[in-house]
Amino acid sequence: MVDATVLYIVLSILLFSLILNLMLTLNVMRTLRRLPIADALPLTPTPQTELPPVLATLLVSGEVTSFNAGEQPAVLVFLSSRCPKCQEKKAEVEALLPLATAAEVHLWLVSSETAWRTRRFLSSAVLQQHAVLISQENYKLLNPRQISPFYLFIDHDARVQAGGTLGDENWQSFCEQMMEIQQSAGALN
């Protein structure tokens, strides 16, 4: 049989190897976080620049449209089926849809995922009516860091006005403006 001393030595070596492996893994992770790769990409396309020509396919009808048609201001909302926070934001976005329509602002839900995955994620028919699919390449043009939930505000001249994550100061200001428009319309009736 194996002597207890030999067993303790083998277990000590294994424990030492495990600790060393854990320390090296954590060190590699810390080093990767410090790399400037993620910070090198801008959060949004440069404000006041014209939106690059991006063709999008409407999820429901399959028609092709463009965000930079220049007819109305637009809000592009980037949601992902793999994002738990996006799941929470769907109700907020759905509540804004009729308000944005009343304010003559296009609100598009932008996805680079497959149509079936987008339909499953946007279970509401109302959300699906405003969903568009774009290529991964165009998605990266509009949302360089591929963040979600994310938005871009586009003016009627197809120029980027602002962008950020849903819930930030600009997004809250947009939501407040939509509520004010609804209250103004309610006061007129």
XYZ file of C-alpha atoms in Angstrom:
189
model
C 0.000 0.000 0.000
C 0.901 3.670 -0.322
C 2.583 5.273 2.616
C 0.651 8.230 4.167
C 3.696 10.491 3.821
C 3.845 9.923 0.043
C 0.117 10.610 -0.221
C 0.507 13.907 1.662
C 3.386 14.943 -0.600
C 1.367 14.194 -3.762
C -1.651 16.081 -2.401
C 0.565 19.046 -1.476
C 2.024 19.156 -4.991
C -1.479 19.025 -6.509
C -2.694 21.809 -4.200
C 0.337 23.933 -5.051
C -0.294 23.359 -8.797
C -3.942 24.319 -8.426
C -3.126 27.549 -6.583
C -0.407 28.450 -9.092
C -2.789 27.813 -11.995
C -5.485 29.997 -10.397
C -3.007 32.825 -9.758
C -1.729 32.728 -13.342
C -5.272 32.694 -14.765
C -6.275 35.715 -12.678
C -3.113 37.541 -13.737
C -3.881 36.912 -17.426
C -7.450 38.174 -16.928
C -6.186 41.368 -15.235
C -3.741 41.954 -18.080
C -6.446 41.469 -20.709
C -8.728 43.980 -18.990
C -5.995 46.605 -19.148
C -5.536 46.251 -22.889
C -6.812 49.298 -24.780
C -8.702 47.248 -27.400
C -12.216 47.911 -26.043
C -11.488 51.562 -25.323
C -10.065 52.132 -28.808
C -13.498 51.731 -30.383
C -15.783 54.760 -30.061
C -19.026 54.315 -28.151
C -21.048 55.816 -31.008
C -20.447 57.146 -34.484
C -19.168 60.724 -34.222
C -22.013 63.162 -33.427
C -23.072 65.483 -36.273
C -21.727 63.073 -38.886
C -24.110 61.738 -41.463
C -25.280 58.232 -40.805
C -23.527 55.828 -43.153
C -25.823 54.302 -45.775
C -27.350 51.307 -44.041
C -30.024 49.130 -45.574
C -32.315 47.339 -43.161
C -34.943 44.666 -43.690
C -38.238 45.083 -41.870
C -38.785 41.995 -39.730
C -42.511 41.651 -40.407
C -42.829 42.509 -44.109
C -39.329 41.830 -45.416
C -39.236 45.232 -47.144
C -35.902 47.010 -47.381
C -35.592 50.486 -45.866
C -32.848 52.939 -44.990
C -32.270 54.801 -41.746
C -30.870 57.813 -43.531
C -33.849 58.502 -45.766
C -33.940 61.999 -44.238
C -37.691 62.153 -43.796
C -38.088 62.060 -40.019
C -35.846 61.922 -36.989
C -35.236 58.412 -35.759
C -34.234 56.549 -32.648
C -32.349 53.323 -33.253
C -32.578 50.937 -30.302
C -30.159 48.014 -30.258
C -31.429 45.047 -28.266
C -30.049 41.526 -28.106
C -31.819 38.287 -27.263
C -28.748 37.249 -25.259
C -28.893 40.332 -23.024
C -30.848 39.989 -19.741
C -31.103 43.779 -19.363
C -32.624 44.007 -22.859
C -35.384 41.675 -21.733
C -36.208 44.157 -18.959
C -36.153 47.156 -21.342
C -38.621 45.719 -23.868
C -41.681 46.947 -21.938
C -40.225 50.463 -21.631
C -39.499 50.609 -25.361
C -42.942 49.241 -26.226
C -44.577 51.968 -24.107
C -42.593 54.608 -26.039
C -43.647 53.397 -29.499
C -47.035 55.166 -29.704
C -45.536 58.301 -28.140
C -42.722 58.387 -30.686
C -45.206 57.868 -33.509
C -47.300 60.785 -32.211
C -44.122 62.902 -32.082
C -43.329 61.878 -35.690
C -40.147 60.081 -34.686
C -39.298 56.675 -36.142
C -38.324 54.247 -33.415
C -36.536 51.206 -34.820
C -35.450 48.100 -32.939
C -32.221 47.102 -34.648
C -30.878 43.551 -34.656
C -28.189 41.626 -36.494
C -29.533 38.316 -35.229
C -31.558 35.894 -37.322
C -35.212 36.681 -38.028
C -36.538 33.718 -36.010
C -34.416 34.618 -32.971
C -35.508 38.266 -33.185
C -39.185 37.272 -33.484
C -38.879 34.964 -30.488
C -37.142 37.657 -28.430
C -39.600 40.403 -29.445
C -42.637 38.307 -28.644
C -44.937 41.342 -28.905
C -46.425 42.019 -32.345
C -46.083 45.753 -31.680
C -42.340 45.430 -31.120
C -41.964 43.191 -34.158
C -43.637 45.874 -36.333
C -40.747 48.224 -35.486
C -37.930 45.681 -35.738
C -35.350 45.735 -38.514
C -32.546 43.358 -39.370
C -29.156 44.561 -40.568
C -25.894 42.855 -41.422
C -23.248 42.348 -38.752
C -20.961 44.734 -40.650
C -23.571 47.524 -40.577
C -24.349 46.748 -36.942
C -20.687 47.417 -36.111
C -20.808 50.696 -38.065
C -23.739 51.939 -35.999
C -22.815 50.353 -32.673
C -19.001 49.949 -32.746
C -18.705 48.304 -29.333
C -21.799 46.167 -29.950
C -23.340 47.242 -26.650
C -26.932 46.473 -25.744
C -29.316 47.895 -24.727
C -28.015 50.842 -26.763
C -29.570 53.719 -28.732
C -28.701 56.302 -31.374
C -30.633 59.528 -31.966
C -30.702 60.498 -35.649
C -32.044 63.871 -36.809
C -34.156 64.513 -39.930
C -30.958 65.181 -41.931
C -29.711 61.665 -41.064
C -27.021 63.023 -38.746
C -26.104 61.267 -35.513
C -27.112 63.478 -32.582
C -26.320 61.277 -29.581
C -26.044 57.717 -28.433
C -25.558 55.668 -25.318
C -27.072 52.982 -23.171
C -30.779 52.873 -22.398
C -31.316 54.532 -19.059
C -28.591 57.183 -19.341
C -29.282 60.924 -19.082
C -30.039 61.458 -22.796
C -32.383 58.469 -22.876
C -34.226 59.696 -19.784
C -34.560 63.133 -21.379
C -36.036 61.532 -24.518
C -38.532 59.548 -22.410
C -39.542 62.730 -20.549
C -40.044 64.579 -23.838
C -42.266 61.783 -25.123
C -44.342 61.914 -21.912
C -44.675 65.709 -22.213
C -45.934 65.328 -25.775
C -48.504 62.794 -24.568
C -49.601 65.114 -21.740
C -49.844 68.074 -24.138
C -51.969 66.027 -26.521
C -54.175 64.917 -23.621
C -54.635 68.510 -22.473
C -55.737 69.588 -25.958
C -58.428 66.905 -26.124
